[in-house]
Amino acid sequence: TDWFLLARMDRRESWNVPDALWIVVGSLLIFALALFGARLQRQRQQLAVAASIQHSQAERLRALGLLSAIVEGSQDAIFAKDLEGRYTLCNRASGRLVGKPPEEVIGRDDHALFPPEQAAMLMAADRRLIGANCSQTLEDVLTTTEGERIFLTTKGPLRDADGTILGIFGVARDITQRQQAEMALRESEGRFRALVEQALAGIYIIQDDVFRYVNPGFARILGYDSPADVVDRLKVGDFAAPEDLLRVEANIRARLEGIVEESHYAFTALRKDGRGVEVEVHGRALEYRGRRAVIGLLLDISARRADEEALRRQAEELA
């Protein structure tokens, strides 16, 4: 428009009223179109922002719904407490443990749910955790509707969006059965070890041609002071007399390769001092620390062989 006006002025032509009117109308139309375009652009931007916010809210609601489903469906006790120790979250598993519906737990502290000494212990531990500002995993023994149970509990500070600590969260898993099973296993292993350690017969495990385990009875038969003098030191080649070594190695190899599972034979073993001792072995293959090995029972039959030889000679004399 400005160019058009200047061009007319350069030609020194006079304006008439219709020309000026059309110029003004055209300018107004252009200005109006520019305003409309800017407004349309702003509306589009506002709609895009609103759609983004709506999508974000929908995603947040979906995530909250999923989290709520996980919390309520969990077999572990999931809970949260405020800075005063009052419960702000309690799932159904938590409620079952204390014999109350979750809505009756919310707003109460541990004194309303557990015996006084346990409640005091729990709340003191929570205060220490908040002071330390870190997560912890501990074992707790608590009285529940099913009696005393052992829980493996992980707790940590609960923060808002600005990082301010609002309280604590916790997840507790009942490990009573696992603990009882582990204790029973330890007791069983203890009884078995006592039986093995006190046995007069020798018990051994061979792997990679080396004795990986022997009991005191094995060490005693071969004249060693203790199993430590044998384990990871004595090899099969040092164990059998030269005339029996190939047979002993063949028997061990047959069990390791699965040709036979068990074997029973006698041979001459070598004591620590180099003297021979007549022994009898009963052995079988097994998995030891993830790999094939041979476990066996070693008996000193020197006295029996001596008796057999004496009887043989006596029989020959009588004949």
PDB file of C-alpha atoms in Angstrom:
ATOM      1  CA  THR A   1       0.000   0.000   0.000  1.00  0.00           C
ATOM      2  CA  ASP A   2       2.786   2.401   0.909  1.00  0.00           C
ATOM      3  CA  TRP A   3       4.531   1.654  -2.362  1.00  0.00           C
ATOM      4  CA  PHE A   4       1.332   2.309  -4.271  1.00  0.00           C
ATOM      5  CA  LEU A   5       0.856   5.692  -2.570  1.00  0.00           C
ATOM      6  CA  LEU A   6       4.440   6.726  -3.198  1.00  0.00           C
ATOM      7  CA  ALA A   7       4.172   5.735  -6.833  1.00  0.00           C
ATOM      8  CA  ARG A   8       1.112   7.900  -7.280  1.00  0.00           C
ATOM      9  CA  MET A   9       2.833  10.806  -5.576  1.00  0.00           C
ATOM     10  CA  ASP A  10       5.922  10.417  -7.750  1.00  0.00           C
ATOM     11  CA  ARG A  11       3.722  10.813 -10.832  1.00  0.00           C
ATOM     12  CA  ARG A  12       2.185  13.861  -9.163  1.00  0.00           C
ATOM     13  CA  GLU A  13      -1.282  12.527  -9.808  1.00  0.00           C
ATOM     14  CA  SER A  14      -4.112  13.682  -7.623  1.00  0.00           C
ATOM     15  CA  TRP A  15      -6.227  11.232  -5.674  1.00  0.00           C
ATOM     16  CA  ASN A  16      -9.904  10.990  -5.977  1.00  0.00           C
ATOM     17  CA  VAL A  17     -12.196   9.861  -3.179  1.00  0.00           C
ATOM     18  CA  PRO A  18     -12.992   6.376  -4.532  1.00  0.00           C
ATOM     19  CA  ASP A  19      -9.312   5.554  -4.929  1.00  0.00           C
ATOM     20  CA  ALA A  20      -8.490   6.562  -1.379  1.00  0.00           C
ATOM     21  CA  LEU A  21     -11.471   4.637  -0.079  1.00  0.00           C
ATOM     22  CA  TRP A  22     -10.401   1.456  -1.813  1.00  0.00           C
ATOM     23  CA  ILE A  23      -6.906   1.859  -0.412  1.00  0.00           C
ATOM     24  CA  VAL A  24      -8.220   2.218   3.125  1.00  0.00           C
ATOM     25  CA  VAL A  25     -10.603  -0.730   2.732  1.00  0.00           C
ATOM     26  CA  GLY A  26      -7.821  -2.910   1.347  1.00  0.00           C
ATOM     27  CA  SER A  27      -5.517  -1.987   4.198  1.00  0.00           C
ATOM     28  CA  LEU A  28      -8.210  -2.776   6.737  1.00  0.00           C
ATOM     29  CA  LEU A  29      -8.871  -6.153   5.103  1.00  0.00           C
ATOM     30  CA  ILE A  30      -5.204  -7.023   5.158  1.00  0.00           C
ATOM     31  CA  PHE A  31      -4.951  -6.010   8.817  1.00  0.00           C
ATOM     32  CA  ALA A  32      -8.099  -7.973   9.686  1.00  0.00           C
ATOM     33  CA  LEU A  33      -6.773 -11.069   7.930  1.00  0.00           C
ATOM     34  CA  ALA A  34      -3.492 -10.751   9.819  1.00  0.00           C
ATOM     35  CA  LEU A  35      -5.361 -10.505  13.130  1.00  0.00           C
ATOM     36  CA  PHE A  36      -7.533 -13.490  12.244  1.00  0.00           C
ATOM     37  CA  GLY A  37      -4.486 -15.555  11.286  1.00  0.00           C
ATOM     38  CA  ALA A  38      -2.706 -14.693  14.532  1.00  0.00           C
ATOM     39  CA  ARG A  39      -5.811 -15.544  16.555  1.00  0.00           C
ATOM     40  CA  LEU A  40      -6.224 -18.819  14.681  1.00  0.00           C
ATOM     41  CA  GLN A  41      -2.590 -19.685  15.353  1.00  0.00           C
ATOM     42  CA  ARG A  42      -3.036 -18.927  19.058  1.00  0.00           C
ATOM     43  CA  GLN A  43      -6.157 -21.085  19.185  1.00  0.00           C
ATOM     44  CA  ARG A  44      -4.308 -23.936  17.526  1.00  0.00           C
ATOM     45  CA  GLN A  45      -1.476 -23.594  20.033  1.00  0.00           C
ATOM     46  CA  GLN A  46      -3.946 -23.486  22.917  1.00  0.00           C
ATOM     47  CA  LEU A  47      -5.710 -26.589  21.602  1.00  0.00           C
ATOM     48  CA  ALA A  48      -2.367 -28.393  21.261  1.00  0.00           C
ATOM     49  CA  VAL A  49      -1.389 -27.459  24.829  1.00  0.00           C
ATOM     50  CA  ALA A  50      -4.811 -28.545  26.124  1.00  0.00           C
ATOM     51  CA  ALA A  51      -4.531 -31.850  24.247  1.00  0.00           C
ATOM     52  CA  SER A  52      -1.037 -32.404  25.671  1.00  0.00           C
ATOM     53  CA  ILE A  53      -2.242 -31.663  29.201  1.00  0.00           C
ATOM     54  CA  GLN A  54      -5.226 -33.960  28.736  1.00  0.00           C
ATOM     55  CA  HIS A  55      -2.987 -36.730  27.413  1.00  0.00           C
ATOM     56  CA  SER A  56      -0.573 -36.229  30.296  1.00  0.00           C
ATOM     57  CA  GLN A  57      -3.413 -36.368  32.808  1.00  0.00           C
ATOM     58  CA  ALA A  58      -4.800 -39.493  31.162  1.00  0.00           C
ATOM     59  CA  GLU A  59      -1.368 -41.139  31.304  1.00  0.00           C
ATOM     60  CA  ARG A  60      -1.012 -40.106  34.938  1.00  0.00           C
ATOM     61  CA  LEU A  61      -4.418 -41.526  35.805  1.00  0.00           C
ATOM     62  CA  ARG A  62      -3.595 -44.728  33.947  1.00  0.00           C
ATOM     63  CA  ALA A  63      -0.297 -45.036  35.829  1.00  0.00           C
ATOM     64  CA  LEU A  64      -2.045 -44.378  39.149  1.00  0.00           C
ATOM     65  CA  GLY A  65      -4.667 -46.970  38.308  1.00  0.00           C
ATOM     66  CA  LEU A  66      -1.990 -49.493  37.407  1.00  0.00           C
ATOM     67  CA  LEU A  67      -0.052 -48.702  40.600  1.00  0.00           C
ATOM     68  CA  SER A  68      -3.222 -49.064  42.663  1.00  0.00           C
ATOM     69  CA  ALA A  69      -3.958 -52.440  41.048  1.00  0.00           C
ATOM     70  CA  ILE A  70      -0.416 -53.630  41.808  1.00  0.00           C
ATOM     71  CA  VAL A  71      -0.592 -52.460  45.420  1.00  0.00           C
ATOM     72  CA  GLU A  72      -3.960 -54.074  46.068  1.00  0.00           C
ATOM     73  CA  GLY A  73      -3.103 -57.280  44.219  1.00  0.00           C
ATOM     74  CA  SER A  74       0.223 -57.782  45.980  1.00  0.00           C
ATOM     75  CA  GLN A  75       0.635 -60.592  48.489  1.00  0.00           C
ATOM     76  CA  ASP A  76       3.264 -58.470  50.253  1.00  0.00           C
ATOM     77  CA  ALA A  77       2.231 -55.868  52.818  1.00  0.00           C
ATOM     78  CA  ILE A  78       2.597 -52.394  51.257  1.00  0.00           C
ATOM     79  CA  PHE A  79       2.140 -49.315  53.421  1.00  0.00           C
ATOM     80  CA  ALA A  80       3.065 -45.664  53.946  1.00  0.00           C
ATOM     81  CA  LYS A  81       3.220 -43.499  57.071  1.00  0.00           C
ATOM     82  CA  ASP A  82       3.399 -39.771  57.715  1.00  0.00           C
ATOM     83  CA  LEU A  83       6.030 -38.081  59.867  1.00  0.00           C
ATOM     84  CA  GLU A  84       3.954 -38.784  62.996  1.00  0.00           C
ATOM     85  CA  GLY A  85       3.893 -42.500  62.265  1.00  0.00           C
ATOM     86  CA  ARG A  86       0.245 -42.572  61.178  1.00  0.00           C
ATOM     87  CA  TYR A  87      -0.645 -44.855  58.268  1.00  0.00           C
ATOM     88  CA  THR A  88      -1.551 -43.040  55.059  1.00  0.00           C
ATOM     89  CA  LEU A  89      -1.581 -46.145  52.848  1.00  0.00           C
ATOM     90  CA  CYS A  90      -2.415 -49.745  53.724  1.00  0.00           C
ATOM     91  CA  ASN A  91      -3.158 -52.463  51.174  1.00  0.00           C
ATOM     92  CA  ARG A  92      -5.344 -55.506  51.782  1.00  0.00           C
ATOM     93  CA  ALA A  93      -2.355 -57.737  52.571  1.00  0.00           C
ATOM     94  CA  SER A  94      -1.330 -55.346  55.353  1.00  0.00           C
ATOM     95  CA  GLY A  95      -4.845 -55.331  56.748  1.00  0.00           C
ATOM     96  CA  ARG A  96      -5.030 -59.127  56.803  1.00  0.00           C
ATOM     97  CA  LEU A  97      -1.875 -59.325  58.916  1.00  0.00           C
ATOM     98  CA  VAL A  98      -3.345 -57.140  61.662  1.00  0.00           C
ATOM     99  CA  GLY A  99      -6.919 -58.369  61.303  1.00  0.00           C
ATOM    100  CA  LYS A 100      -8.381 -55.017  60.233  1.00  0.00           C
ATOM    101  CA  PRO A 101      -9.713 -53.615  56.944  1.00  0.00           C
ATOM    102  CA  PRO A 102      -7.394 -50.985  55.410  1.00  0.00           C
ATOM    103  CA  GLU A 103      -9.833 -48.141  56.125  1.00  0.00           C
ATOM    104  CA  GLU A 104      -9.565 -48.874  59.859  1.00  0.00           C
ATOM    105  CA  VAL A 105      -5.771 -48.753  59.704  1.00  0.00           C
ATOM    106  CA  ILE A 106      -5.492 -45.402  57.883  1.00  0.00           C
ATOM    107  CA  GLY A 107      -4.890 -42.579  60.351  1.00  0.00           C
ATOM    108  CA  ARG A 108      -3.645 -44.859  63.148  1.00  0.00           C
ATOM    109  CA  ASP A 109      -0.102 -45.647  64.236  1.00  0.00           C
ATOM    110  CA  ASP A 110       1.589 -48.920  65.216  1.00  0.00           C
ATOM    111  CA  HIS A 111       0.340 -48.730  68.817  1.00  0.00           C
ATOM    112  CA  ALA A 112      -3.156 -49.533  67.518  1.00  0.00           C
ATOM    113  CA  LEU A 113      -1.942 -52.609  65.621  1.00  0.00           C
ATOM    114  CA  PHE A 114       0.887 -54.310  67.518  1.00  0.00           C
ATOM    115  CA  PRO A 115       1.870 -55.064  71.126  1.00  0.00           C
ATOM    116  CA  PRO A 116       3.415 -52.043  72.904  1.00  0.00           C
ATOM    117  CA  GLU A 117       7.055 -53.196  72.708  1.00  0.00           C
ATOM    118  CA  GLN A 118       6.771 -54.048  69.003  1.00  0.00           C
ATOM    119  CA  ALA A 119       5.009 -50.760  68.220  1.00  0.00           C
ATOM    120  CA  ALA A 120       7.691 -48.766  70.042  1.00  0.00           C
ATOM    121  CA  MET A 121      10.402 -50.682  68.184  1.00  0.00           C
ATOM    122  CA  LEU A 122       8.800 -50.055  64.778  1.00  0.00           C
ATOM    123  CA  MET A 123       8.224 -46.346  65.330  1.00  0.00           C
ATOM    124  CA  ALA A 124      11.744 -45.808  66.693  1.00  0.00           C
ATOM    125  CA  ALA A 125      13.168 -47.577  63.625  1.00  0.00           C
ATOM    126  CA  ASP A 126      11.064 -45.327  61.356  1.00  0.00           C
ATOM    127  CA  ARG A 127      12.389 -42.190  63.051  1.00  0.00           C
ATOM    128  CA  ARG A 128      15.974 -43.396  62.632  1.00  0.00           C
ATOM    129  CA  LEU A 129      15.329 -44.105  58.960  1.00  0.00           C
ATOM    130  CA  ILE A 130      13.939 -40.613  58.366  1.00  0.00           C
ATOM    131  CA  GLY A 131      16.934 -39.122  60.166  1.00  0.00           C
ATOM    132  CA  ALA A 132      19.352 -41.190  58.081  1.00  0.00           C
ATOM    133  CA  ASN A 133      17.452 -40.261  54.888  1.00  0.00           C
ATOM    134  CA  CYS A 134      18.095 -43.625  53.243  1.00  0.00           C
ATOM    135  CA  SER A 135      16.370 -46.916  52.465  1.00  0.00           C
ATOM    136  CA  GLN A 136      16.920 -49.973  54.641  1.00  0.00           C
ATOM    137  CA  THR A 137      16.031 -53.681  54.536  1.00  0.00           C
ATOM    138  CA  LEU A 138      15.628 -55.431  57.871  1.00  0.00           C
ATOM    139  CA  GLU A 139      14.057 -58.535  59.386  1.00  0.00           C
ATOM    140  CA  ASP A 140      11.206 -57.933  61.837  1.00  0.00           C
ATOM    141  CA  VAL A 141       9.450 -60.440  64.088  1.00  0.00           C
ATOM    142  CA  LEU A 142       5.856 -59.254  64.560  1.00  0.00           C
ATOM    143  CA  THR A 143       2.696 -60.581  66.152  1.00  0.00           C
ATOM    144  CA  THR A 144      -0.057 -61.004  63.537  1.00  0.00           C
ATOM    145  CA  THR A 145      -3.426 -62.728  63.333  1.00  0.00           C
ATOM    146  CA  GLU A 146      -1.478 -65.897  62.396  1.00  0.00           C
ATOM    147  CA  GLY A 147       0.849 -65.655  65.389  1.00  0.00           C
ATOM    148  CA  GLU A 148       4.452 -64.520  65.341  1.00  0.00           C
ATOM    149  CA  ARG A 149       5.767 -64.125  61.802  1.00  0.00           C
ATOM    150  CA  ILE A 150       9.127 -63.083  60.364  1.00  0.00           C
ATOM    151  CA  PHE A 151       9.117 -60.294  57.758  1.00  0.00           C
ATOM    152  CA  LEU A 152      11.784 -59.033  55.408  1.00  0.00           C
ATOM    153  CA  THR A 153      10.883 -55.337  55.254  1.00  0.00           C
ATOM    154  CA  THR A 154      12.253 -52.643  52.970  1.00  0.00           C
ATOM    155  CA  LYS A 155      11.558 -49.053  54.057  1.00  0.00           C
ATOM    156  CA  GLY A 156      12.557 -45.682  52.665  1.00  0.00           C
ATOM    157  CA  PRO A 157      11.747 -41.958  52.855  1.00  0.00           C
ATOM    158  CA  LEU A 158       8.580 -40.800  51.073  1.00  0.00           C
ATOM    159  CA  ARG A 159       9.111 -37.451  49.314  1.00  0.00           C
ATOM    160  CA  ASP A 160       6.956 -34.943  47.463  1.00  0.00           C
ATOM    161  CA  ALA A 161       7.777 -33.410  44.065  1.00  0.00           C
ATOM    162  CA  ASP A 162      10.163 -30.917  45.699  1.00  0.00           C
ATOM    163  CA  GLY A 163      12.081 -33.638  47.562  1.00  0.00           C
ATOM    164  CA  THR A 164      10.644 -32.794  50.978  1.00  0.00           C
ATOM    165  CA  ILE A 165      10.247 -35.889  53.192  1.00  0.00           C
ATOM    166  CA  LEU A 166       6.574 -36.530  53.961  1.00  0.00           C
ATOM    167  CA  GLY A 167       7.003 -39.835  55.770  1.00  0.00           C
ATOM    168  CA  ILE A 168       8.092 -43.353  54.863  1.00  0.00           C
ATOM    169  CA  PHE A 169       6.988 -46.165  52.551  1.00  0.00           C
ATOM    170  CA  GLY A 170       7.431 -49.870  53.227  1.00  0.00           C
ATOM    171  CA  VAL A 171       7.100 -53.303  51.634  1.00  0.00           C
ATOM    172  CA  ALA A 172       7.091 -56.333  53.966  1.00  0.00           C
ATOM    173  CA  ARG A 173       7.326 -59.962  52.820  1.00  0.00           C
ATOM    174  CA  ASP A 174       6.479 -62.862  55.109  1.00  0.00           C
ATOM    175  CA  ILE A 175       9.569 -65.123  55.101  1.00  0.00           C
ATOM    176  CA  THR A 176       8.584 -67.290  58.067  1.00  0.00           C
ATOM    177  CA  GLN A 177       8.341 -70.525  56.084  1.00  0.00           C
ATOM    178  CA  ARG A 178      11.576 -69.824  54.257  1.00  0.00           C
ATOM    179  CA  GLN A 179      13.373 -69.119  57.528  1.00  0.00           C
ATOM    180  CA  GLN A 180      11.976 -72.291  59.078  1.00  0.00           C
ATOM    181  CA  ALA A 181      13.041 -74.329  56.031  1.00  0.00           C
ATOM    182  CA  GLU A 182      16.537 -72.840  56.137  1.00  0.00           C
ATOM    183  CA  MET A 183      16.808 -73.549  59.855  1.00  0.00           C
ATOM    184  CA  ALA A 184      15.677 -77.146  59.327  1.00  0.00           C
ATOM    185  CA  LEU A 185      18.201 -77.509  56.516  1.00  0.00           C
ATOM    186  CA  ARG A 186      20.999 -76.133  58.703  1.00  0.00           C
ATOM    187  CA  GLU A 187      20.052 -78.518  61.490  1.00  0.00           C
ATOM    188  CA  SER A 188      19.965 -81.428  59.054  1.00  0.00           C
ATOM    189  CA  GLU A 189      23.319 -80.437  57.593  1.00  0.00           C
ATOM    190  CA  GLY A 190      24.726 -80.137  61.113  1.00  0.00           C
ATOM    191  CA  ARG A 191      23.576 -83.644  62.034  1.00  0.00           C
ATOM    192  CA  PHE A 192      24.903 -85.049  58.765  1.00  0.00           C
ATOM    193  CA  ARG A 193      28.245 -83.281  59.199  1.00  0.00           C
ATOM    194  CA  ALA A 194      28.550 -84.570  62.757  1.00  0.00           C
ATOM    195  CA  LEU A 195      27.827 -88.087  61.533  1.00  0.00           C
ATOM    196  CA  VAL A 196      30.357 -87.812  58.697  1.00  0.00           C
ATOM    197  CA  GLU A 197      33.038 -86.155  60.812  1.00  0.00           C
ATOM    198  CA  GLN A 198      32.770 -88.805  63.515  1.00  0.00           C
ATOM    199  CA  ALA A 199      32.589 -91.817  61.194  1.00  0.00           C
ATOM    200  CA  LEU A 200      35.412 -94.347  61.440  1.00  0.00           C
ATOM    201  CA  ALA A 201      35.191 -95.004  57.709  1.00  0.00           C
ATOM    202  CA  GLY A 202      36.810 -92.619  55.261  1.00  0.00           C
ATOM    203  CA  ILE A 203      34.515 -90.423  53.162  1.00  0.00           C
ATOM    204  CA  TYR A 204      35.849 -88.502  50.164  1.00  0.00           C
ATOM    205  CA  ILE A 205      34.931 -86.493  47.053  1.00  0.00           C
ATOM    206  CA  ILE A 206      37.183 -86.577  43.972  1.00  0.00           C
ATOM    207  CA  GLN A 207      36.921 -83.959  41.234  1.00  0.00           C
ATOM    208  CA  ASP A 208      39.449 -83.077  38.528  1.00  0.00           C
ATOM    209  CA  ASP A 209      41.664 -85.916  39.796  1.00  0.00           C
ATOM    210  CA  VAL A 210      42.023 -84.140  43.174  1.00  0.00           C
ATOM    211  CA  PHE A 211      40.409 -84.861  46.552  1.00  0.00           C
ATOM    212  CA  ARG A 212      38.032 -81.914  47.172  1.00  0.00           C
ATOM    213  CA  TYR A 213      36.704 -83.225  50.473  1.00  0.00           C
ATOM    214  CA  VAL A 214      37.759 -85.895  52.964  1.00  0.00           C
ATOM    215  CA  ASN A 215      36.587 -86.527  56.514  1.00  0.00           C
ATOM    216  CA  PRO A 216      38.879 -87.149  59.502  1.00  0.00           C
ATOM    217  CA  GLY A 217      38.403 -90.904  59.103  1.00  0.00           C
ATOM    218  CA  PHE A 218      39.897 -90.809  55.604  1.00  0.00           C
ATOM    219  CA  ALA A 219      42.895 -88.800  56.789  1.00  0.00           C
ATOM    220  CA  ARG A 220      43.424 -91.199  59.700  1.00  0.00           C
ATOM    221  CA  ILE A 221      43.377 -94.329  57.485  1.00  0.00           C
ATOM    222  CA  LEU A 222      46.069 -92.859  55.233  1.00  0.00           C
ATOM    223  CA  GLY A 223      48.190 -91.549  58.095  1.00  0.00           C
ATOM    224  CA  TYR A 224      47.550 -87.803  57.664  1.00  0.00           C
ATOM    225  CA  ASP A 225      47.145 -85.490  60.652  1.00  0.00           C
ATOM    226  CA  SER A 226      43.973 -83.793  59.397  1.00  0.00           C
ATOM    227  CA  PRO A 227      41.763 -83.449  56.312  1.00  0.00           C
ATOM    228  CA  ALA A 228      43.485 -80.122  55.557  1.00  0.00           C
ATOM    229  CA  ASP A 229      46.627 -82.108  54.685  1.00  0.00           C
ATOM    230  CA  VAL A 230      44.666 -83.951  51.967  1.00  0.00           C
ATOM    231  CA  VAL A 231      42.031 -81.593  50.517  1.00  0.00           C
ATOM    232  CA  ASP A 232      43.139 -79.912  47.268  1.00  0.00           C
ATOM    233  CA  ARG A 233      46.607 -81.462  47.762  1.00  0.00           C
ATOM    234  CA  LEU A 234      46.358 -85.217  47.335  1.00  0.00           C
ATOM    235  CA  LYS A 235      45.795 -86.501  43.791  1.00  0.00           C
ATOM    236  CA  VAL A 236      44.566 -89.899  42.713  1.00  0.00           C
ATOM    237  CA  GLY A 237      48.057 -90.666  41.402  1.00  0.00           C
ATOM    238  CA  ASP A 238      49.446 -90.130  44.917  1.00  0.00           C
ATOM    239  CA  PHE A 239      46.678 -92.209  46.467  1.00  0.00           C
ATOM    240  CA  ALA A 240      46.902 -95.620  44.814  1.00  0.00           C
ATOM    241  CA  ALA A 241      49.840 -98.029  44.731  1.00  0.00           C
ATOM    242  CA  PRO A 242      51.522 -98.209  41.308  1.00  0.00           C
ATOM    243  CA  GLU A 243      50.271-101.741  40.612  1.00  0.00           C
ATOM    244  CA  ASP A 244      46.634-100.655  41.177  1.00  0.00           C
ATOM    245  CA  LEU A 245      46.722 -97.097  39.827  1.00  0.00           C
ATOM    246  CA  LEU A 246      45.451 -97.844  36.293  1.00  0.00           C
ATOM    247  CA  ARG A 247      42.504 -99.835  37.685  1.00  0.00           C
ATOM    248  CA  VAL A 248      41.603 -97.105  40.161  1.00  0.00           C
ATOM    249  CA  GLU A 249      41.783 -94.399  37.471  1.00  0.00           C
ATOM    250  CA  ALA A 250      39.640 -96.521  35.107  1.00  0.00           C
ATOM    251  CA  ASN A 251      36.974 -96.995  37.771  1.00  0.00           C
ATOM    252  CA  ILE A 252      36.871 -93.257  38.552  1.00  0.00           C
ATOM    253  CA  ARG A 253      36.715 -92.354  34.847  1.00  0.00           C
ATOM    254  CA  ALA A 254      33.850 -94.815  34.251  1.00  0.00           C
ATOM    255  CA  ARG A 255      31.769 -93.103  36.933  1.00  0.00           C
ATOM    256  CA  LEU A 256      32.592 -89.577  35.743  1.00  0.00           C
ATOM    257  CA  GLU A 257      31.666 -90.461  32.145  1.00  0.00           C
ATOM    258  CA  GLY A 258      28.413 -92.118  33.194  1.00  0.00           C
ATOM    259  CA  ILE A 259      29.428 -95.598  32.048  1.00  0.00           C
ATOM    260  CA  VAL A 260      28.613 -96.875  35.543  1.00  0.00           C
ATOM    261  CA  GLU A 261      26.961 -95.079  38.432  1.00  0.00           C
ATOM    262  CA  GLU A 262      28.438 -97.130  41.260  1.00  0.00           C
ATOM    263  CA  SER A 263      31.510 -99.260  41.831  1.00  0.00           C
ATOM    264  CA  HIS A 264      32.838-101.488  44.599  1.00  0.00           C
ATOM    265  CA  TYR A 265      36.366-102.885  44.610  1.00  0.00           C
ATOM    266  CA  ALA A 266      39.518-103.298  46.722  1.00  0.00           C
ATOM    267  CA  PHE A 267      43.088-102.179  46.106  1.00  0.00           C
ATOM    268  CA  THR A 268      46.266-101.104  47.857  1.00  0.00           C
ATOM    269  CA  ALA A 269      46.370 -97.426  48.838  1.00  0.00           C
ATOM    270  CA  LEU A 270      49.461 -95.490  49.827  1.00  0.00           C
ATOM    271  CA  ARG A 271      49.761 -93.946  53.267  1.00  0.00           C
ATOM    272  CA  LYS A 272      51.528 -90.647  53.894  1.00  0.00           C
ATOM    273  CA  ASP A 273      54.708 -92.522  54.890  1.00  0.00           C
ATOM    274  CA  GLY A 274      54.642 -94.523  51.649  1.00  0.00           C
ATOM    275  CA  ARG A 275      53.509 -97.809  53.176  1.00  0.00           C
ATOM    276  CA  GLY A 276      50.648 -99.700  51.574  1.00  0.00           C
ATOM    277  CA  VAL A 277      47.283-100.232  53.227  1.00  0.00           C
ATOM    278  CA  GLU A 278      44.589-102.568  51.947  1.00  0.00           C
ATOM    279  CA  VAL A 279      41.342-100.641  51.372  1.00  0.00           C
ATOM    280  CA  GLU A 280      37.899-101.235  49.968  1.00  0.00           C
ATOM    281  CA  VAL A 281      35.895 -98.468  48.283  1.00  0.00           C
ATOM    282  CA  HIS A 282      32.208 -97.993  47.543  1.00  0.00           C
ATOM    283  CA  GLY A 283      31.763 -95.038  45.193  1.00  0.00           C
ATOM    284  CA  ARG A 284      29.227 -93.334  42.937  1.00  0.00           C
ATOM    285  CA  ALA A 285      28.981 -90.278  40.710  1.00  0.00           C
ATOM    286  CA  LEU A 286      27.325 -87.008  41.789  1.00  0.00           C
ATOM    287  CA  GLU A 287      27.107 -83.306  40.943  1.00  0.00           C
ATOM    288  CA  TYR A 288      29.423 -81.296  43.156  1.00  0.00           C
ATOM    289  CA  ARG A 289      29.409 -77.502  42.847  1.00  0.00           C
ATOM    290  CA  GLY A 290      27.801 -77.761  39.439  1.00  0.00           C
ATOM    291  CA  ARG A 291      30.164 -80.338  37.952  1.00  0.00           C
ATOM    292  CA  ARG A 292      30.579 -84.107  37.843  1.00  0.00           C
ATOM    293  CA  ALA A 293      32.486 -85.707  40.713  1.00  0.00           C
ATOM    294  CA  VAL A 294      32.854 -89.009  42.585  1.00  0.00           C
ATOM    295  CA  ILE A 295      31.871 -89.539  46.208  1.00  0.00           C
ATOM    296  CA  GLY A 296      33.021 -92.616  48.032  1.00  0.00           C
ATOM    297  CA  LEU A 297      33.380 -94.578  51.245  1.00  0.00           C
ATOM    298  CA  LEU A 298      36.842 -95.926  52.110  1.00  0.00           C
ATOM    299  CA  LEU A 299      37.307 -98.884  54.497  1.00  0.00           C
ATOM    300  CA  ASP A 300      40.552-100.132  55.948  1.00  0.00           C
ATOM    301  CA  ILE A 301      40.462-103.913  55.357  1.00  0.00           C
ATOM    302  CA  SER A 302      44.078-104.635  56.313  1.00  0.00           C
ATOM    303  CA  ALA A 303      43.035-106.531  59.466  1.00  0.00           C
ATOM    304  CA  ARG A 304      40.449-108.535  57.550  1.00  0.00           C
ATOM    305  CA  ARG A 305      42.968-109.403  54.848  1.00  0.00           C
ATOM    306  CA  ALA A 306      45.471-110.457  57.529  1.00  0.00           C
ATOM    307  CA  ASP A 307      42.833-112.697  59.130  1.00  0.00           C
ATOM    308  CA  GLU A 308      41.926-114.183  55.739  1.00  0.00           C
ATOM    309  CA  GLU A 309      45.594-114.870  55.006  1.00  0.00           C
ATOM    310  CA  ALA A 310      46.057-116.491  58.441  1.00  0.00           C
ATOM    311  CA  LEU A 311      43.033-118.730  57.857  1.00  0.00           C
ATOM    312  CA  ARG A 312      44.313-119.663  54.405  1.00  0.00           C
ATOM    313  CA  ARG A 313      47.696-120.660  55.784  1.00  0.00           C
ATOM    314  CA  GLN A 314      46.075-122.624  58.589  1.00  0.00           C
ATOM    315  CA  ALA A 315      43.944-124.459  56.081  1.00  0.00           C
ATOM    316  CA  GLU A 316      47.020-125.283  53.989  1.00  0.00           C
ATOM    317  CA  GLU A 317      48.845-126.615  57.046  1.00  0.00           C
ATOM    318  CA  LEU A 318      45.910-128.815  57.986  1.00  0.00           C
ATOM    319  CA  ALA A 319      45.687-130.121  54.459  1.00  0.00           C
TER     320      ALA A 319
END
